[in-house]
GROMACS .gro file of N, CA and C in nm:
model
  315
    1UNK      N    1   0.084  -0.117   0.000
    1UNK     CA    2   0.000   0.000   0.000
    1UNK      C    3   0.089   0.124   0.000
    2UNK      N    4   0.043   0.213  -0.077
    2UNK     CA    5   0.145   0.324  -0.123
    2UNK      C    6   0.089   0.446   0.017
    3UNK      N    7   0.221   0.484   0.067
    3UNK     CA    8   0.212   0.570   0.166
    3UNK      C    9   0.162   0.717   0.100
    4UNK      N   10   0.118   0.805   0.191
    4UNK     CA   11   0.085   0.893   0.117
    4UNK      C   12   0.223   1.019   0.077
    5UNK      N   13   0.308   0.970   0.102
    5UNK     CA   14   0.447   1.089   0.086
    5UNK      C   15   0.448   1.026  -0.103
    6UNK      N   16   0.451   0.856  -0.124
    6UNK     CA   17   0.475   0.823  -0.221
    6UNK      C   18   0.332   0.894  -0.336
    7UNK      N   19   0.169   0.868  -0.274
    7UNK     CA   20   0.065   0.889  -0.352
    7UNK      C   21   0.111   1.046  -0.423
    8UNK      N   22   0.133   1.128  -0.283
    8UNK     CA   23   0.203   1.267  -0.345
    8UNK      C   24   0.302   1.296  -0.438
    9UNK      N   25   0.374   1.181  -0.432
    9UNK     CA   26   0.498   1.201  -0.525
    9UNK      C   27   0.443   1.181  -0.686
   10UNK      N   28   0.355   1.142  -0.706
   10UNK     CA   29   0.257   1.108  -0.782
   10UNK      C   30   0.161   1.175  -0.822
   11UNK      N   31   0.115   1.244  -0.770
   11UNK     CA   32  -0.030   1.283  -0.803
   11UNK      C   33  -0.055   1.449  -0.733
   12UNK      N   34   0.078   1.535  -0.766
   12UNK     CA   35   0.077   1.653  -0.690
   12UNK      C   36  -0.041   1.732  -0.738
   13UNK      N   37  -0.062   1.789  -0.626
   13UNK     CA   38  -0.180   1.876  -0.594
   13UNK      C   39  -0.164   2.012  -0.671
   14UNK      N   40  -0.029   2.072  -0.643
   14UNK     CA   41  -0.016   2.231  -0.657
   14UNK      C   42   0.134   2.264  -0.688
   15UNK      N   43   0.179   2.398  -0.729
   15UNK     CA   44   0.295   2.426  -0.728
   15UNK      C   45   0.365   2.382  -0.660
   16UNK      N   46   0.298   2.387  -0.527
   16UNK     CA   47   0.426   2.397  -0.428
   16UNK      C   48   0.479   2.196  -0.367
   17UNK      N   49   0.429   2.155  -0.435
   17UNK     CA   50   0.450   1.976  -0.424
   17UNK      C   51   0.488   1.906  -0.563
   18UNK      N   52   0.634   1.911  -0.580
   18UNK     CA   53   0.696   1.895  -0.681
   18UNK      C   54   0.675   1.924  -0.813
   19UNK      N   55   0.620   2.046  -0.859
   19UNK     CA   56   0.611   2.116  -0.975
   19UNK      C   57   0.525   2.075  -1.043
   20UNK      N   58   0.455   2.081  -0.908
   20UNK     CA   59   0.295   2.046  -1.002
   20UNK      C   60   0.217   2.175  -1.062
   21UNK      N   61   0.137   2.155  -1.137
   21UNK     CA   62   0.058   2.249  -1.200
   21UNK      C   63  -0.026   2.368  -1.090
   22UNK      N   64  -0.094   2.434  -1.065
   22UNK     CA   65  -0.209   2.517  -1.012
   22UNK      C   66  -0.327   2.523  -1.097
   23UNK      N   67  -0.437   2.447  -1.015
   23UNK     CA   68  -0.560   2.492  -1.089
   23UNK      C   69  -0.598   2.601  -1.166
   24UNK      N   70  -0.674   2.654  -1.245
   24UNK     CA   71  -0.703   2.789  -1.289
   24UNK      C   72  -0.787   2.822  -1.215
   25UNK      N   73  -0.797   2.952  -1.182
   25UNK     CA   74  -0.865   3.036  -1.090
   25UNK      C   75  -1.056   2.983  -1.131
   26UNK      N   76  -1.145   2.981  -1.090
   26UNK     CA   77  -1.234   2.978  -1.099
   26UNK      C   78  -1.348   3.076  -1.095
   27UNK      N   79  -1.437   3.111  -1.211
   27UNK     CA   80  -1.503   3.243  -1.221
   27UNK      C   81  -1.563   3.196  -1.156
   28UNK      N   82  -1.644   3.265  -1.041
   28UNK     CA   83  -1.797   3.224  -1.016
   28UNK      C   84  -1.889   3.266  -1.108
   29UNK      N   85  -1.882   3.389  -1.154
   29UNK     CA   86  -2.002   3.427  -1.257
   29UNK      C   87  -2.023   3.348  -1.385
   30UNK      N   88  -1.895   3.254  -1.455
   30UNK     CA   89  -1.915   3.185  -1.500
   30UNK      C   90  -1.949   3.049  -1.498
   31UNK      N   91  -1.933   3.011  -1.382
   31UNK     CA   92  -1.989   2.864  -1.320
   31UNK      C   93  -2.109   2.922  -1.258
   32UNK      N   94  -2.161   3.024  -1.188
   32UNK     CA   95  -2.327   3.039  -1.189
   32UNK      C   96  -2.406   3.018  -1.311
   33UNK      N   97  -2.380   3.097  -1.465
   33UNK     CA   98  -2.399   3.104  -1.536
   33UNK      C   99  -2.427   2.950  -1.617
   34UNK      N  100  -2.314   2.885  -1.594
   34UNK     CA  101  -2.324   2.728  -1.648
   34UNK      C  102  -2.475   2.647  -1.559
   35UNK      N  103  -2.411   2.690  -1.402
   35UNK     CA  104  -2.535   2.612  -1.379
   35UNK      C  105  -2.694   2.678  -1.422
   36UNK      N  106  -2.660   2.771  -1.387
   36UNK     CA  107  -2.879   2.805  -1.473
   36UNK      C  108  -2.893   2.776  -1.567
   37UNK      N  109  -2.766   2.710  -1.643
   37UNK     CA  110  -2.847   2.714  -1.771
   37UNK      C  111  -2.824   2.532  -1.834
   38UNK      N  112  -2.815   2.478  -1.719
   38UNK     CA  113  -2.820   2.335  -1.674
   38UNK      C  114  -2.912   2.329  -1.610
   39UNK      N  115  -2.998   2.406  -1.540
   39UNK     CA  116  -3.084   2.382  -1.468
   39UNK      C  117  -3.218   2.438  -1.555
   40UNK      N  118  -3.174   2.542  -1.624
   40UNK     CA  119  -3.294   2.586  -1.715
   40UNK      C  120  -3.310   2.518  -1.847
   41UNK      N  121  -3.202   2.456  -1.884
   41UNK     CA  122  -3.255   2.327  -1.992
   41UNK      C  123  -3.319   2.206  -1.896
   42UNK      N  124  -3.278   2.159  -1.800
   42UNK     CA  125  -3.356   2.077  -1.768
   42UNK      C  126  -3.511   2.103  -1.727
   43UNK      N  127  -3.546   2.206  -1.676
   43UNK     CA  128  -3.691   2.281  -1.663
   43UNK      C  129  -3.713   2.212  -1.792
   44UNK      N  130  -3.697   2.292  -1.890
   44UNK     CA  131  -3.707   2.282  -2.020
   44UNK      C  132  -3.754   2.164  -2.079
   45UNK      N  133  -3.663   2.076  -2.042
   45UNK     CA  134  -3.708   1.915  -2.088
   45UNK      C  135  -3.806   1.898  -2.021
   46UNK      N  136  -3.837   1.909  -1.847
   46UNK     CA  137  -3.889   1.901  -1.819
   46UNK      C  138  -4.070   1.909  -1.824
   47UNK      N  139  -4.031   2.022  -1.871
   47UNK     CA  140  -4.211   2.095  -1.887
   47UNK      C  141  -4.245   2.042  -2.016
   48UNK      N  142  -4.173   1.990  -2.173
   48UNK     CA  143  -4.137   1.940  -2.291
   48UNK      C  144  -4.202   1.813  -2.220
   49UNK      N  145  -4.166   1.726  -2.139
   49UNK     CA  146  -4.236   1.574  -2.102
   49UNK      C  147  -4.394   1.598  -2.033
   50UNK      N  148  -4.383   1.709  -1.986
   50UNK     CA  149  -4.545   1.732  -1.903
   50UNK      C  150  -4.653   1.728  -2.008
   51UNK      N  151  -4.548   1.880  -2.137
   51UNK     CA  152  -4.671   1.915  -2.198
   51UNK      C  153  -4.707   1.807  -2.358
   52UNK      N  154  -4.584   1.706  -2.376
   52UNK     CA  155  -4.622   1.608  -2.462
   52UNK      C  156  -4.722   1.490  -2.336
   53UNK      N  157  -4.683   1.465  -2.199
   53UNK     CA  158  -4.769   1.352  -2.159
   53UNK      C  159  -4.911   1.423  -2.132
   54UNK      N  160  -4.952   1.549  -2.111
   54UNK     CA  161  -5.037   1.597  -2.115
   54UNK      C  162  -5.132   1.598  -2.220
   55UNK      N  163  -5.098   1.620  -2.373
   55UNK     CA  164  -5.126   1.626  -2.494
   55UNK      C  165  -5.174   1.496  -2.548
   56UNK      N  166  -5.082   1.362  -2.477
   56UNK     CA  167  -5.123   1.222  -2.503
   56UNK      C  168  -5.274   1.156  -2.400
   57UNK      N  169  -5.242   1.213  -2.259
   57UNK     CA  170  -5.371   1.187  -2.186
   57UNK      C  171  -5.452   1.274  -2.282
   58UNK      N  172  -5.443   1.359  -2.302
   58UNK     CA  173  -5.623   1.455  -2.404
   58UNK      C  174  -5.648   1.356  -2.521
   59UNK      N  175  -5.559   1.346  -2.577
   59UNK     CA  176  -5.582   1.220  -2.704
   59UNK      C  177  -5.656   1.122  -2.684
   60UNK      N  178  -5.597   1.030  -2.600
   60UNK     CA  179  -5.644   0.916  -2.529
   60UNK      C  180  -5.789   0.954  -2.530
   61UNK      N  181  -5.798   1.084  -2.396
   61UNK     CA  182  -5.934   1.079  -2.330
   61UNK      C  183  -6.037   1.095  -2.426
   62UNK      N  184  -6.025   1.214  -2.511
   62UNK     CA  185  -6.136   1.229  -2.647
   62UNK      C  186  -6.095   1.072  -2.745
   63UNK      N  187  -6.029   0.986  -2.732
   63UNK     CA  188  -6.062   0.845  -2.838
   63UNK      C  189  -6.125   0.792  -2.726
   64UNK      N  190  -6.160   0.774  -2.591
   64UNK     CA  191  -6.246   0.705  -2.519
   64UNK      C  192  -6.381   0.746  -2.531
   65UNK      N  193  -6.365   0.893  -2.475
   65UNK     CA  194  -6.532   0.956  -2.515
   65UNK      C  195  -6.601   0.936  -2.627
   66UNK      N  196  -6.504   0.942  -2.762
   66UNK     CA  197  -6.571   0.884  -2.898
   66UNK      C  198  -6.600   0.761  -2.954
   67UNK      N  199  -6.512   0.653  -2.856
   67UNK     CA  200  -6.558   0.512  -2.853
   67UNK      C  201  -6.690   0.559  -2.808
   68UNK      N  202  -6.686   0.537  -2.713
   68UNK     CA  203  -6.775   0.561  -2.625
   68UNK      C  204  -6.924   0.592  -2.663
   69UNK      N  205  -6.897   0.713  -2.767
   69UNK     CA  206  -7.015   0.762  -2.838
   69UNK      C  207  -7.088   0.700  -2.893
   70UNK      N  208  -6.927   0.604  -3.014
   70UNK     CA  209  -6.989   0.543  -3.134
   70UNK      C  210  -7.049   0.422  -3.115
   71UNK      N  211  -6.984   0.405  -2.980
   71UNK     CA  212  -7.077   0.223  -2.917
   71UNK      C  213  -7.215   0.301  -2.896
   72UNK      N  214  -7.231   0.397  -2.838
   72UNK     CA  215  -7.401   0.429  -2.817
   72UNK      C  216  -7.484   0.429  -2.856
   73UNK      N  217  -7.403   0.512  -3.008
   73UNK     CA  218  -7.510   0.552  -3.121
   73UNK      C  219  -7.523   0.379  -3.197
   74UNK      N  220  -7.393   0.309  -3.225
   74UNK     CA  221  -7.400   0.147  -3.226
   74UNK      C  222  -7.497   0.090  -3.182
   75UNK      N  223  -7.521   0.089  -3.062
   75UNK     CA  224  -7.573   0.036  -2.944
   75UNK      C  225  -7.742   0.097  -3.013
   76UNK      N  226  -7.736   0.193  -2.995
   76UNK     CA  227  -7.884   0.246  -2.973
   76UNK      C  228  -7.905   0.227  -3.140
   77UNK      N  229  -7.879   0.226  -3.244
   77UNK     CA  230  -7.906   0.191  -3.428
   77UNK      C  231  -7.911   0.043  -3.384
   78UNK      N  232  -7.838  -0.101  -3.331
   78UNK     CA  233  -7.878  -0.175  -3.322
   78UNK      C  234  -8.061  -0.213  -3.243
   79UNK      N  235  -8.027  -0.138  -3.087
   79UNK     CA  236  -8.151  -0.176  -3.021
   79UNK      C  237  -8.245  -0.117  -3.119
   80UNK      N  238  -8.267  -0.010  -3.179
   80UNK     CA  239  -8.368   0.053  -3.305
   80UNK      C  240  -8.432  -0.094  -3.389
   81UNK      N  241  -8.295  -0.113  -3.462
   81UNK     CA  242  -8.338  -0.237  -3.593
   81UNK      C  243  -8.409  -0.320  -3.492
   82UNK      N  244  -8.344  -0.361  -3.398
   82UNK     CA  245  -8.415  -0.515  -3.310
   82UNK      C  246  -8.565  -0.473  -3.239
   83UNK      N  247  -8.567  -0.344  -3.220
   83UNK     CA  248  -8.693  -0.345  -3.220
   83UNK      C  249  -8.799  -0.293  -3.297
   84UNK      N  250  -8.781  -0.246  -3.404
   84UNK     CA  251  -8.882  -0.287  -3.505
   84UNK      C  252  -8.869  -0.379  -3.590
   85UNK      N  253  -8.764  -0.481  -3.563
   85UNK     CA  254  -8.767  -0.615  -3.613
   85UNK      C  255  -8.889  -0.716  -3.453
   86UNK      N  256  -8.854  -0.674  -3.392
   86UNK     CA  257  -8.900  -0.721  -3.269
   86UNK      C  258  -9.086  -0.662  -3.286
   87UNK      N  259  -9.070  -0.587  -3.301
   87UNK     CA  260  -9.251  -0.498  -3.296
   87UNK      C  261  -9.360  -0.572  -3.361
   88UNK      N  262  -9.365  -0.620  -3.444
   88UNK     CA  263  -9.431  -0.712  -3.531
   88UNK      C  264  -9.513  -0.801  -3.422
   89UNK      N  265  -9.372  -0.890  -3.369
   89UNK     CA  266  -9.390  -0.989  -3.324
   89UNK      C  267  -9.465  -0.980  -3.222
   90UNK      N  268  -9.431  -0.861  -3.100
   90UNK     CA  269  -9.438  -0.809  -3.018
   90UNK      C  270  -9.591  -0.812  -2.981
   91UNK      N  271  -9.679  -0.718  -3.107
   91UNK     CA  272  -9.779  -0.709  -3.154
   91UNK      C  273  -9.855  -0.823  -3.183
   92UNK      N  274  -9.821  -0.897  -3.225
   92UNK     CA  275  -9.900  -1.012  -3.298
   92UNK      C  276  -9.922  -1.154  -3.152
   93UNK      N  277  -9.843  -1.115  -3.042
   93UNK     CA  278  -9.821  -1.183  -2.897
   93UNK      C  279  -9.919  -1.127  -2.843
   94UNK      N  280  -9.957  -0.989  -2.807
   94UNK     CA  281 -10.027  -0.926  -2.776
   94UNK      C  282 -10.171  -0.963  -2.801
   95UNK      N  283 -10.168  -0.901  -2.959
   95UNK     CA  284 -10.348  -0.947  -2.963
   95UNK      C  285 -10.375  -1.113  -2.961
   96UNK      N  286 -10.289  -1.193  -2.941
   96UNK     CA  287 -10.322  -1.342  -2.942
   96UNK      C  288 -10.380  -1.396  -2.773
   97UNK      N  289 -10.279  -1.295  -2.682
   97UNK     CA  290 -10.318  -1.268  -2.568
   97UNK      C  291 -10.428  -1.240  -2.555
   98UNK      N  292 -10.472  -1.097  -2.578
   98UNK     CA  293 -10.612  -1.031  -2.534
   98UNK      C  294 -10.693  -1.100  -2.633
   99UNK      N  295 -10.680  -1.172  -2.730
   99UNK     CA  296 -10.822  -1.244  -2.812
   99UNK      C  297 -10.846  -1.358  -2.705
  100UNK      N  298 -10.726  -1.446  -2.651
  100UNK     CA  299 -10.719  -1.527  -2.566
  100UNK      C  300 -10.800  -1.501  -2.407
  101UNK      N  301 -10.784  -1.369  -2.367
  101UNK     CA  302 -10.843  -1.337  -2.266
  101UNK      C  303 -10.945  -1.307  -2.253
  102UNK      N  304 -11.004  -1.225  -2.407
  102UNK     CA  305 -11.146  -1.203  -2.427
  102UNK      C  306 -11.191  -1.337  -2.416
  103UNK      N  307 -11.189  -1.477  -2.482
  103UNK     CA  308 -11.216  -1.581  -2.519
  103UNK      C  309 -11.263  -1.677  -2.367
  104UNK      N  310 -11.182  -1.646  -2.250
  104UNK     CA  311 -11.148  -1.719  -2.189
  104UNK      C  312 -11.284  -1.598  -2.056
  105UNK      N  313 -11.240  -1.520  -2.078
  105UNK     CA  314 -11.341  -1.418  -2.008
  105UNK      C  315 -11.471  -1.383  -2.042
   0.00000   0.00000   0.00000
């Protein structure tokens, strides 16, 4: 295991530990600057995923409501045909009944 006099001998920090380099000074105004605008692209994406998953729930919801519809109006054009396919019959049960009841009464 490498002592740390040796890690140093290695891996100097600064000028003053065997001719090592010095960091460059660091702007803050330019590392504030980096981050807002790391943080304001990510907003960015952010609100970009809301307002496409937002846009996909409305989709969705109006193709349910219009299922929805077209089974009704489906629904209700079928029950229509079946019952004036049905009415006839309906009718013809009826007066066989009340001739039956007159008959019987």
């Amino acid at each position: 295991m490498a002592t740390q006099h040796q890690f140093r001998r290695h891996h100097p920090r600064g000028p003053s530990e065997e001719g090592g380099v010095a960091a460059p000074p660091v702007d803050i105004d330019d590392l504030l600057a980096r981050v807002e605008a790391t943080l304001l692209a990510d907003f960015r994406r952010r609100e970009q995923v809301r307002a496409t998953a937002s846009a996909v729930t409305s989709v969705i919801f109006i193709g349910v409501i219009l299922k929805l519809q077209l089974d009704l109006v489906y629904g209700g054009l079928l029950l229509t045909v079946f019952g004036l396919m049905a009415a006839p019959a309906i009718t013809f049960i009826q007066e066989k009944a009340f001739t039956y009841a007159l008959a019987i009464g």
